[in-house]
Amino acid sequence: MTKTYEHDEDPAEQRLDAWIADLTDHYVRHGWPPITARTLAWLMVCDPPEQSPGQIAEAVQASRGSLTSTLRVLTTAGLVRTVTRPGDRSTYYRVADEAWANSWQQQLANLQAFADLARDGMEILGADSPRAARVRNAYELYSFFVQQSEPLWKQWQERQKGQS
């Protein structure tokens, strides 16, 4: 990742720069476009937490045009939200307070959707047929993780209520 800080000689800033690069690489390895990954990483640590498109574009060294699509994707995914200020016609962006809960819920929904597809495949093939064995393995794994995750999700929600 390109440097996003003015004080490249500051070791703390260099470590943060490296962390942003690592987080960007993590998301890129999981199929995200680099600009989307860099933007989310930047918004996680920027100061102030609300940034204009111009500030974000400068920090992540992207064109405003590509950033528009990126911000739309991150906003639609519930990871980023828009902020307006009285008397200011600009729109600012920040990581949504519920970003990580939204992300987890989406991942859990994806696991459930795959388990449902695998179940349907087993029904089509005949649950006990040799052809269904590979599908059954997928179904059992994904169903297990969905079942185990639901109580954890409820525990998390209760924990968050207790901290409010």
PDB file of C-alpha atoms in Angstrom:
ATOM      1  CA  MET A   1       0.000   0.000   0.000  1.00  0.00           C
ATOM      2  CA  THR A   2       1.135   3.503  -0.685  1.00  0.00           C
ATOM      3  CA  LYS A   3       2.038   5.622   2.293  1.00  0.00           C
ATOM      4  CA  THR A   4      -0.979   7.388   3.740  1.00  0.00           C
ATOM      5  CA  TYR A   5       0.757   9.471   6.359  1.00  0.00           C
ATOM      6  CA  GLU A   6       2.781  12.639   6.155  1.00  0.00           C
ATOM      7  CA  HIS A   7       5.305  11.544   8.809  1.00  0.00           C
ATOM      8  CA  ASP A   8       6.917   8.476   7.271  1.00  0.00           C
ATOM      9  CA  GLU A   9       9.826   8.731   9.723  1.00  0.00           C
ATOM     10  CA  ASP A  10       7.533   8.150  12.731  1.00  0.00           C
ATOM     11  CA  PRO A  11       7.858   4.452  13.744  1.00  0.00           C
ATOM     12  CA  ALA A  12       4.303   4.332  15.081  1.00  0.00           C
ATOM     13  CA  GLU A  13       2.970   5.674  11.788  1.00  0.00           C
ATOM     14  CA  GLN A  14       5.124   3.197   9.872  1.00  0.00           C
ATOM     15  CA  ARG A  15       3.687   0.333  11.916  1.00  0.00           C
ATOM     16  CA  LEU A  16       0.171   1.609  11.261  1.00  0.00           C
ATOM     17  CA  ASP A  17       0.956   1.907   7.551  1.00  0.00           C
ATOM     18  CA  ALA A  18       2.157  -1.714   7.561  1.00  0.00           C
ATOM     19  CA  TRP A  19      -0.992  -2.800   9.398  1.00  0.00           C
ATOM     20  CA  ILE A  20      -3.178  -1.044   6.817  1.00  0.00           C
ATOM     21  CA  ALA A  21      -1.228  -2.831   4.070  1.00  0.00           C
ATOM     22  CA  ASP A  22      -1.672  -6.180   5.840  1.00  0.00           C
ATOM     23  CA  LEU A  23      -5.403  -5.632   6.277  1.00  0.00           C
ATOM     24  CA  THR A  24      -5.682  -4.588   2.641  1.00  0.00           C
ATOM     25  CA  ASP A  25      -3.839  -7.748   1.578  1.00  0.00           C
ATOM     26  CA  HIS A  26      -6.179  -9.841   3.740  1.00  0.00           C
ATOM     27  CA  TYR A  27      -9.265  -8.522   1.975  1.00  0.00           C
ATOM     28  CA  VAL A  28      -7.648  -8.745  -1.466  1.00  0.00           C
ATOM     29  CA  ARG A  29      -6.833 -12.433  -0.798  1.00  0.00           C
ATOM     30  CA  HIS A  30     -10.542 -12.885  -0.113  1.00  0.00           C
ATOM     31  CA  GLY A  31     -11.543 -11.455  -3.467  1.00  0.00           C
ATOM     32  CA  TRP A  32     -11.985  -7.759  -2.764  1.00  0.00           C
ATOM     33  CA  PRO A  33     -10.734  -5.173  -5.229  1.00  0.00           C
ATOM     34  CA  PRO A  34      -7.645  -3.442  -3.797  1.00  0.00           C
ATOM     35  CA  ILE A  35      -9.310  -0.013  -3.755  1.00  0.00           C
ATOM     36  CA  THR A  36     -12.206  -1.351  -1.687  1.00  0.00           C
ATOM     37  CA  ALA A  37      -9.844  -3.058   0.742  1.00  0.00           C
ATOM     38  CA  ARG A  38      -7.642   0.050   1.096  1.00  0.00           C
ATOM     39  CA  THR A  39     -10.669   2.269   1.631  1.00  0.00           C
ATOM     40  CA  LEU A  40     -12.096   0.132   4.420  1.00  0.00           C
ATOM     41  CA  ALA A  41      -8.675  -0.206   6.058  1.00  0.00           C
ATOM     42  CA  TRP A  42      -8.208   3.571   5.925  1.00  0.00           C
ATOM     43  CA  LEU A  43     -11.648   4.314   7.332  1.00  0.00           C
ATOM     44  CA  MET A  44     -10.961   1.958  10.231  1.00  0.00           C
ATOM     45  CA  VAL A  45      -8.046   4.082  11.481  1.00  0.00           C
ATOM     46  CA  CYS A  46      -8.323   7.579  10.029  1.00  0.00           C
ATOM     47  CA  ASP A  47      -8.558  10.705  12.144  1.00  0.00           C
ATOM     48  CA  PRO A  48     -11.053  12.246  12.118  1.00  0.00           C
ATOM     49  CA  PRO A  49     -13.243   9.156  11.700  1.00  0.00           C
ATOM     50  CA  GLU A  50     -15.471  10.917   9.159  1.00  0.00           C
ATOM     51  CA  GLN A  51     -13.747  11.556   5.845  1.00  0.00           C
ATOM     52  CA  SER A  52     -14.847  13.322   2.676  1.00  0.00           C
ATOM     53  CA  PRO A  53     -14.442  11.514  -0.649  1.00  0.00           C
ATOM     54  CA  GLY A  54     -11.554  13.867  -1.419  1.00  0.00           C
ATOM     55  CA  GLN A  55      -9.775  13.016   1.824  1.00  0.00           C
ATOM     56  CA  ILE A  56     -10.272   9.300   1.242  1.00  0.00           C
ATOM     57  CA  ALA A  57      -9.127   9.516  -2.385  1.00  0.00           C
ATOM     58  CA  GLU A  58      -5.953  11.311  -1.329  1.00  0.00           C
ATOM     59  CA  ALA A  59      -5.239   8.884   1.517  1.00  0.00           C
ATOM     60  CA  VAL A  60      -5.705   5.715  -0.537  1.00  0.00           C
ATOM     61  CA  GLN A  61      -4.369   7.341  -3.725  1.00  0.00           C
ATOM     62  CA  ALA A  62      -7.419   6.568  -5.840  1.00  0.00           C
ATOM     63  CA  SER A  63      -9.406   8.545  -8.355  1.00  0.00           C
ATOM     64  CA  ARG A  64     -12.650  10.069  -7.162  1.00  0.00           C
ATOM     65  CA  GLY A  65     -14.491   8.073  -9.852  1.00  0.00           C
ATOM     66  CA  SER A  66     -13.291   4.672  -8.641  1.00  0.00           C
ATOM     67  CA  LEU A  67     -13.879   5.766  -5.081  1.00  0.00           C
ATOM     68  CA  THR A  68     -17.549   6.509  -5.780  1.00  0.00           C
ATOM     69  CA  SER A  69     -18.188   2.870  -6.702  1.00  0.00           C
ATOM     70  CA  THR A  70     -16.121   1.643  -3.760  1.00  0.00           C
ATOM     71  CA  LEU A  71     -18.020   3.769  -1.250  1.00  0.00           C
ATOM     72  CA  ARG A  72     -21.322   2.581  -2.698  1.00  0.00           C
ATOM     73  CA  VAL A  73     -20.254  -1.060  -2.255  1.00  0.00           C
ATOM     74  CA  LEU A  74     -19.050  -0.511   1.315  1.00  0.00           C
ATOM     75  CA  THR A  75     -22.193   1.446   2.214  1.00  0.00           C
ATOM     76  CA  THR A  76     -24.527  -1.143   0.687  1.00  0.00           C
ATOM     77  CA  ALA A  77     -22.690  -3.886   2.599  1.00  0.00           C
ATOM     78  CA  GLY A  78     -23.346  -2.018   5.854  1.00  0.00           C
ATOM     79  CA  LEU A  79     -19.647  -1.558   6.592  1.00  0.00           C
ATOM     80  CA  VAL A  80     -19.579   2.184   5.986  1.00  0.00           C
ATOM     81  CA  ARG A  81     -22.211   4.838   6.561  1.00  0.00           C
ATOM     82  CA  THR A  82     -22.643   8.385   5.401  1.00  0.00           C
ATOM     83  CA  VAL A  83     -22.520  11.360   7.725  1.00  0.00           C
ATOM     84  CA  THR A  84     -23.645  14.906   7.074  1.00  0.00           C
ATOM     85  CA  ARG A  85     -22.903  17.996   9.089  1.00  0.00           C
ATOM     86  CA  PRO A  86     -25.246  20.940   9.593  1.00  0.00           C
ATOM     87  CA  GLY A  87     -24.359  23.767   7.236  1.00  0.00           C
ATOM     88  CA  ASP A  88     -21.975  21.576   5.217  1.00  0.00           C
ATOM     89  CA  ARG A  89     -23.158  20.250   1.860  1.00  0.00           C
ATOM     90  CA  SER A  90     -20.454  17.560   1.761  1.00  0.00           C
ATOM     91  CA  THR A  91     -21.090  13.943   2.530  1.00  0.00           C
ATOM     92  CA  TYR A  92     -18.612  12.206   4.794  1.00  0.00           C
ATOM     93  CA  TYR A  93     -18.005   8.500   5.288  1.00  0.00           C
ATOM     94  CA  ARG A  94     -17.083   6.485   8.342  1.00  0.00           C
ATOM     95  CA  VAL A  95     -17.016   2.857   9.421  1.00  0.00           C
ATOM     96  CA  ALA A  96     -20.500   1.989  10.611  1.00  0.00           C
ATOM     97  CA  ASP A  97     -20.803   1.263  14.321  1.00  0.00           C
ATOM     98  CA  GLU A  98     -22.503  -2.010  13.426  1.00  0.00           C
ATOM     99  CA  ALA A  99     -20.069  -2.864  10.584  1.00  0.00           C
ATOM    100  CA  TRP A 100     -18.649  -6.037  12.074  1.00  0.00           C
ATOM    101  CA  ALA A 101     -22.002  -7.330  13.282  1.00  0.00           C
ATOM    102  CA  ASN A 102     -23.367  -6.725   9.759  1.00  0.00           C
ATOM    103  CA  SER A 103     -20.389  -8.549   8.285  1.00  0.00           C
ATOM    104  CA  TRP A 104     -20.838 -11.520  10.592  1.00  0.00           C
ATOM    105  CA  GLN A 105     -24.566 -11.721   9.911  1.00  0.00           C
ATOM    106  CA  GLN A 106     -23.857 -11.734   6.172  1.00  0.00           C
ATOM    107  CA  GLN A 107     -21.289 -14.492   6.559  1.00  0.00           C
ATOM    108  CA  LEU A 108     -23.709 -16.539   8.627  1.00  0.00           C
ATOM    109  CA  ALA A 109     -26.436 -16.002   6.013  1.00  0.00           C
ATOM    110  CA  ASN A 110     -23.989 -17.180   3.320  1.00  0.00           C
ATOM    111  CA  LEU A 111     -23.205 -20.323   5.311  1.00  0.00           C
ATOM    112  CA  GLN A 112     -26.925 -21.007   5.698  1.00  0.00           C
ATOM    113  CA  ALA A 113     -27.597 -20.404   2.003  1.00  0.00           C
ATOM    114  CA  PHE A 114     -24.882 -22.897   1.044  1.00  0.00           C
ATOM    115  CA  ALA A 115     -26.203 -25.464   3.539  1.00  0.00           C
ATOM    116  CA  ASP A 116     -29.674 -25.042   2.019  1.00  0.00           C
ATOM    117  CA  LEU A 117     -28.287 -25.596  -1.480  1.00  0.00           C
ATOM    118  CA  ALA A 118     -26.420 -28.687  -0.338  1.00  0.00           C
ATOM    119  CA  ARG A 119     -29.582 -30.047   1.305  1.00  0.00           C
ATOM    120  CA  ASP A 120     -31.477 -29.497  -1.953  1.00  0.00           C
ATOM    121  CA  GLY A 121     -28.712 -31.294  -3.864  1.00  0.00           C
ATOM    122  CA  MET A 122     -28.949 -34.282  -1.523  1.00  0.00           C
ATOM    123  CA  GLU A 123     -32.704 -34.434  -2.063  1.00  0.00           C
ATOM    124  CA  ILE A 124     -32.240 -34.391  -5.831  1.00  0.00           C
ATOM    125  CA  LEU A 125     -29.543 -37.075  -5.761  1.00  0.00           C
ATOM    126  CA  GLY A 126     -31.158 -39.168  -3.058  1.00  0.00           C
ATOM    127  CA  ALA A 127     -29.718 -38.631   0.411  1.00  0.00           C
ATOM    128  CA  ASP A 128     -28.170 -42.100   0.624  1.00  0.00           C
ATOM    129  CA  SER A 129     -26.825 -42.333  -2.907  1.00  0.00           C
ATOM    130  CA  PRO A 130     -23.065 -42.495  -3.469  1.00  0.00           C
ATOM    131  CA  ARG A 131     -23.306 -39.349  -5.621  1.00  0.00           C
ATOM    132  CA  ALA A 132     -24.763 -37.447  -2.681  1.00  0.00           C
ATOM    133  CA  ALA A 133     -21.842 -38.294  -0.341  1.00  0.00           C
ATOM    134  CA  ARG A 134     -19.759 -35.255  -1.319  1.00  0.00           C
ATOM    135  CA  VAL A 135     -22.783 -33.001  -1.099  1.00  0.00           C
ATOM    136  CA  ARG A 136     -23.683 -34.501   2.281  1.00  0.00           C
ATOM    137  CA  ASN A 137     -20.187 -33.718   3.589  1.00  0.00           C
ATOM    138  CA  ALA A 138     -20.649 -30.077   2.639  1.00  0.00           C
ATOM    139  CA  TYR A 139     -24.148 -29.976   4.103  1.00  0.00           C
ATOM    140  CA  GLU A 140     -23.083 -31.488   7.408  1.00  0.00           C
ATOM    141  CA  LEU A 141     -20.129 -29.129   7.810  1.00  0.00           C
ATOM    142  CA  TYR A 142     -22.001 -25.956   6.918  1.00  0.00           C
ATOM    143  CA  SER A 143     -25.085 -26.923   8.913  1.00  0.00           C
ATOM    144  CA  PHE A 144     -22.905 -27.658  11.928  1.00  0.00           C
ATOM    145  CA  PHE A 145     -21.274 -24.235  11.784  1.00  0.00           C
ATOM    146  CA  VAL A 146     -24.606 -22.469  11.322  1.00  0.00           C
ATOM    147  CA  GLN A 147     -26.083 -24.316  14.311  1.00  0.00           C
ATOM    148  CA  GLN A 148     -23.045 -23.578  16.473  1.00  0.00           C
ATOM    149  CA  SER A 149     -22.910 -19.927  15.404  1.00  0.00           C
ATOM    150  CA  GLU A 150     -26.497 -19.048  16.246  1.00  0.00           C
ATOM    151  CA  PRO A 151     -26.058 -19.386  20.043  1.00  0.00           C
ATOM    152  CA  LEU A 152     -22.774 -17.475  19.831  1.00  0.00           C
ATOM    153  CA  TRP A 153     -24.549 -14.693  17.940  1.00  0.00           C
ATOM    154  CA  LYS A 154     -27.216 -14.497  20.645  1.00  0.00           C
ATOM    155  CA  GLN A 155     -24.529 -14.393  23.344  1.00  0.00           C
ATOM    156  CA  TRP A 156     -22.822 -11.563  21.495  1.00  0.00           C
ATOM    157  CA  GLN A 157     -26.064  -9.585  21.266  1.00  0.00           C
ATOM    158  CA  GLU A 158     -26.691 -10.037  24.991  1.00  0.00           C
ATOM    159  CA  ARG A 159     -23.132  -8.975  25.758  1.00  0.00           C
ATOM    160  CA  GLN A 160     -23.555  -5.857  23.653  1.00  0.00           C
ATOM    161  CA  LYS A 161     -26.851  -5.011  25.403  1.00  0.00           C
ATOM    162  CA  GLY A 162     -25.070  -5.304  28.738  1.00  0.00           C
ATOM    163  CA  GLN A 163     -22.405  -2.844  27.619  1.00  0.00           C
ATOM    164  CA  SER A 164     -24.897  -0.237  26.406  1.00  0.00           C
TER     165      SER A 164
END
